[in-house]
Amino acid sequence: MDIVAIQSSSEVHWDTRAEHDALVGLRSVLGNNEATFRSNAQRDLIVASMARETDVLAVLPTGHGKSFAWEVPAYLESNVKSVICSPFVALIRDQLNRAARLNISAVQFNPKAPVDPTATLIFTSWEVTNSQAFKLLVFNNNLYSLF
């Protein structure tokens, strides 16, 4: 399994079309036609997430736009499902509210309840990822995008 590792200081070279698509997606999510990437690392993260060709590991400081890695693909392609593991319930709530504002179908995973099959973003905490219900969710839905 290949992994693209993205850090604050790294730069990966992508084809121009992939970079263009990522920028268009970022501008759409932000509602700003003049928006630009905060850094090369943010650009690389969004491009890699949209390509869905390999796993991506991103280590970026708080506030450097990691959430766009799942928001941009979900905003542009409603048939893409991603699971996002978050360390804080408050952060999950913030992300659910942001997804709702962007008209992205998102849910918080609950091991005791079925997941809405139309949800494109599924938020969960790390503790739940070890549950049998979570493993079945990932396996039965062929979910490969875990953030």
mmCIF file of C-alpha atoms in Angstrom:
data_model
loop_
_atom_site.group_PDB
_atom_site.id
_atom_site.type_symbol
_atom_site.label_atom_id
_atom_site.label_comp_id
_atom_site.label_asym_id
_atom_site.label_seq_id
_atom_site.Cartn_x
_atom_site.Cartn_y
_atom_site.Cartn_z
ATOM 1 C CA MET A 1 0.000 0.000 0.000
ATOM 2 C CA ASP A 2 1.436 3.368 -1.035
ATOM 3 C CA ILE A 3 1.048 6.378 1.220
ATOM 4 C CA VAL A 4 1.537 9.994 0.233
ATOM 5 C CA ALA A 5 2.944 11.745 3.305
ATOM 6 C CA ILE A 6 2.247 15.462 3.464
ATOM 7 C CA GLN A 7 3.882 17.747 5.997
ATOM 8 C CA SER A 8 4.044 21.516 6.327
ATOM 9 C CA SER A 9 7.413 21.547 4.595
ATOM 10 C CA SER A 10 6.731 18.990 1.848
ATOM 11 C CA GLU A 11 5.843 19.555 -1.768
ATOM 12 C CA VAL A 12 4.562 16.888 -4.152
ATOM 13 C CA HIS A 13 4.360 17.582 -7.874
ATOM 14 C CA TRP A 14 0.961 16.978 -9.476
ATOM 15 C CA ASP A 15 -0.247 17.450 -13.001
ATOM 16 C CA THR A 16 -1.702 20.854 -13.801
ATOM 17 C CA ARG A 17 -5.249 19.541 -14.302
ATOM 18 C CA ALA A 18 -5.364 17.955 -10.846
ATOM 19 C CA GLU A 19 -4.139 21.192 -9.245
ATOM 20 C CA HIS A 20 -6.689 23.195 -11.235
ATOM 21 C CA ASP A 21 -9.559 20.901 -10.193
ATOM 22 C CA ALA A 22 -8.489 21.132 -6.538
ATOM 23 C CA LEU A 23 -8.368 24.931 -6.720
ATOM 24 C CA VAL A 24 -11.784 25.121 -8.387
ATOM 25 C CA GLY A 25 -13.166 22.848 -5.669
ATOM 26 C CA LEU A 26 -11.603 24.924 -2.895
ATOM 27 C CA ARG A 27 -13.033 28.116 -4.381
ATOM 28 C CA SER A 28 -16.461 26.505 -4.663
ATOM 29 C CA VAL A 29 -16.439 25.374 -1.033
ATOM 30 C CA LEU A 30 -15.288 28.784 0.158
ATOM 31 C CA GLY A 31 -17.614 30.670 -2.186
ATOM 32 C CA ASN A 32 -14.698 32.874 -3.227
ATOM 33 C CA ASN A 33 -13.400 32.894 -6.798
ATOM 34 C CA GLU A 34 -10.166 34.556 -5.675
ATOM 35 C CA ALA A 35 -9.290 32.005 -2.966
ATOM 36 C CA THR A 36 -5.884 30.360 -3.093
ATOM 37 C CA PHE A 37 -4.259 27.511 -1.217
ATOM 38 C CA ARG A 38 -2.831 28.451 2.178
ATOM 39 C CA SER A 39 0.289 26.428 1.440
ATOM 40 C CA ASN A 40 1.753 23.871 -0.933
ATOM 41 C CA ALA A 41 0.971 21.246 1.702
ATOM 42 C CA GLN A 42 -2.729 22.153 1.664
ATOM 43 C CA ARG A 43 -2.762 21.986 -2.137
ATOM 44 C CA ASP A 44 -1.056 18.594 -2.093
ATOM 45 C CA LEU A 45 -3.487 17.288 0.517
ATOM 46 C CA ILE A 46 -6.575 18.311 -1.462
ATOM 47 C CA VAL A 47 -5.182 17.015 -4.763
ATOM 48 C CA ALA A 48 -4.229 13.657 -3.212
ATOM 49 C CA SER A 49 -7.635 13.330 -1.560
ATOM 50 C CA MET A 50 -9.449 14.064 -4.799
ATOM 51 C CA ALA A 51 -7.303 11.614 -6.773
ATOM 52 C CA ARG A 52 -8.194 8.720 -4.419
ATOM 53 C CA GLU A 53 -5.294 6.700 -5.814
ATOM 54 C CA THR A 54 -3.404 6.153 -2.576
ATOM 55 C CA ASP A 55 -3.675 6.628 1.155
ATOM 56 C CA VAL A 56 -2.767 10.070 2.424
ATOM 57 C CA LEU A 57 -1.172 10.970 5.735
ATOM 58 C CA ALA A 58 -1.166 14.690 6.470
ATOM 59 C CA VAL A 59 0.562 16.289 9.423
ATOM 60 C CA LEU A 60 -0.298 19.976 9.392
ATOM 61 C CA PRO A 61 -0.699 22.530 12.169
ATOM 62 C CA THR A 62 -4.107 23.582 13.431
ATOM 63 C CA GLY A 63 -5.746 26.030 11.057
ATOM 64 C CA HIS A 64 -3.937 24.943 7.901
ATOM 65 C CA GLY A 65 -7.004 23.634 6.084
ATOM 66 C CA LYS A 66 -6.946 19.883 6.641
ATOM 67 C CA SER A 67 -10.752 19.767 6.617
ATOM 68 C CA PHE A 68 -10.764 20.713 2.941
ATOM 69 C CA ALA A 69 -9.287 17.254 2.239
ATOM 70 C CA TRP A 70 -12.754 15.767 2.756
ATOM 71 C CA GLU A 71 -14.967 18.781 2.152
ATOM 72 C CA VAL A 72 -13.821 19.500 -1.410
ATOM 73 C CA PRO A 73 -14.273 15.929 -2.755
ATOM 74 C CA ALA A 74 -17.627 15.564 -0.937
ATOM 75 C CA TYR A 75 -18.805 18.928 -2.268
ATOM 76 C CA LEU A 76 -17.859 18.083 -5.854
ATOM 77 C CA GLU A 77 -18.874 14.391 -5.903
ATOM 78 C CA SER A 78 -21.918 13.285 -3.930
ATOM 79 C CA ASN A 79 -21.177 9.600 -4.623
ATOM 80 C CA VAL A 80 -17.897 9.693 -2.680
ATOM 81 C CA LYS A 81 -17.976 8.456 0.920
ATOM 82 C CA SER A 82 -15.337 9.356 3.487
ATOM 83 C CA VAL A 83 -14.917 8.539 7.158
ATOM 84 C CA ILE A 84 -13.358 11.222 9.322
ATOM 85 C CA CYS A 85 -11.944 10.331 12.730
ATOM 86 C CA SER A 86 -11.867 13.269 15.091
ATOM 87 C CA PRO A 87 -10.463 13.511 18.614
ATOM 88 C CA PHE A 88 -13.195 15.810 19.952
ATOM 89 C CA VAL A 89 -16.996 15.654 19.928
ATOM 90 C CA ALA A 90 -17.124 19.470 19.683
ATOM 91 C CA LEU A 91 -15.006 19.336 16.514
ATOM 92 C CA ILE A 92 -17.325 16.687 15.060
ATOM 93 C CA ARG A 93 -20.307 18.962 15.753
ATOM 94 C CA ASP A 94 -18.540 21.893 14.077
ATOM 95 C CA GLN A 95 -17.761 19.752 11.024
ATOM 96 C CA LEU A 96 -21.353 18.479 10.838
ATOM 97 C CA ASN A 97 -22.621 22.082 10.921
ATOM 98 C CA ARG A 98 -20.139 23.118 8.235
ATOM 99 C CA ALA A 99 -21.185 20.183 6.038
ATOM 100 C CA ALA A 100 -24.840 21.170 6.450
ATOM 101 C CA ARG A 101 -24.041 24.737 5.336
ATOM 102 C CA LEU A 102 -22.353 23.288 2.237
ATOM 103 C CA ASN A 103 -25.294 20.928 1.556
ATOM 104 C CA ILE A 104 -23.078 17.905 2.090
ATOM 105 C CA SER A 105 -24.828 14.913 3.626
ATOM 106 C CA ALA A 106 -22.945 14.093 6.832
ATOM 107 C CA VAL A 107 -23.602 12.042 9.967
ATOM 108 C CA GLN A 108 -21.931 11.151 13.226
ATOM 109 C CA PHE A 109 -21.343 7.418 13.443
ATOM 110 C CA ASN A 110 -23.170 5.653 16.261
ATOM 111 C CA PRO A 111 -22.356 1.949 16.642
ATOM 112 C CA LYS A 112 -25.885 1.292 17.911
ATOM 113 C CA ALA A 113 -27.742 2.826 14.964
ATOM 114 C CA PRO A 114 -27.657 2.342 11.180
ATOM 115 C CA VAL A 115 -25.821 4.911 9.097
ATOM 116 C CA ASP A 116 -27.814 6.954 6.613
ATOM 117 C CA PRO A 117 -26.836 5.398 3.254
ATOM 118 C CA THR A 118 -26.957 8.819 1.560
ATOM 119 C CA ALA A 119 -24.302 10.297 3.856
ATOM 120 C CA THR A 120 -21.091 11.192 2.070
ATOM 121 C CA LEU A 121 -19.201 12.175 5.226
ATOM 122 C CA ILE A 122 -19.246 9.921 8.284
ATOM 123 C CA PHE A 123 -17.650 11.423 11.393
ATOM 124 C CA THR A 124 -16.520 9.316 14.324
ATOM 125 C CA SER A 125 -14.163 9.316 17.274
ATOM 126 C CA TRP A 126 -11.055 7.154 17.445
ATOM 127 C CA GLU A 127 -12.492 5.078 20.261
ATOM 128 C CA VAL A 128 -15.336 3.839 18.053
ATOM 129 C CA THR A 129 -13.061 2.691 15.228
ATOM 130 C CA ASN A 130 -12.235 -0.474 17.125
ATOM 131 C CA SER A 131 -15.887 -1.532 17.409
ATOM 132 C CA GLN A 132 -17.306 -4.390 15.366
ATOM 133 C CA ALA A 133 -20.043 -2.071 14.059
ATOM 134 C CA PHE A 134 -17.427 0.338 12.646
ATOM 135 C CA LYS A 135 -15.439 -2.458 11.027
ATOM 136 C CA LEU A 136 -18.619 -3.725 9.362
ATOM 137 C CA LEU A 137 -19.458 -0.218 8.156
ATOM 138 C CA VAL A 138 -16.067 0.134 6.488
ATOM 139 C CA PHE A 139 -16.080 -3.388 5.034
ATOM 140 C CA ASN A 140 -19.702 -3.420 3.800
ATOM 141 C CA ASN A 141 -19.459 -0.017 2.155
ATOM 142 C CA ASN A 142 -15.960 -0.359 0.710
ATOM 143 C CA LEU A 143 -14.918 2.789 2.544
ATOM 144 C CA TYR A 144 -11.301 3.426 1.824
ATOM 145 C CA SER A 145 -11.139 7.139 2.595
ATOM 146 C CA LEU A 146 -10.372 7.427 6.259
ATOM 147 C CA PHE A 147 -9.194 10.800 7.528
#
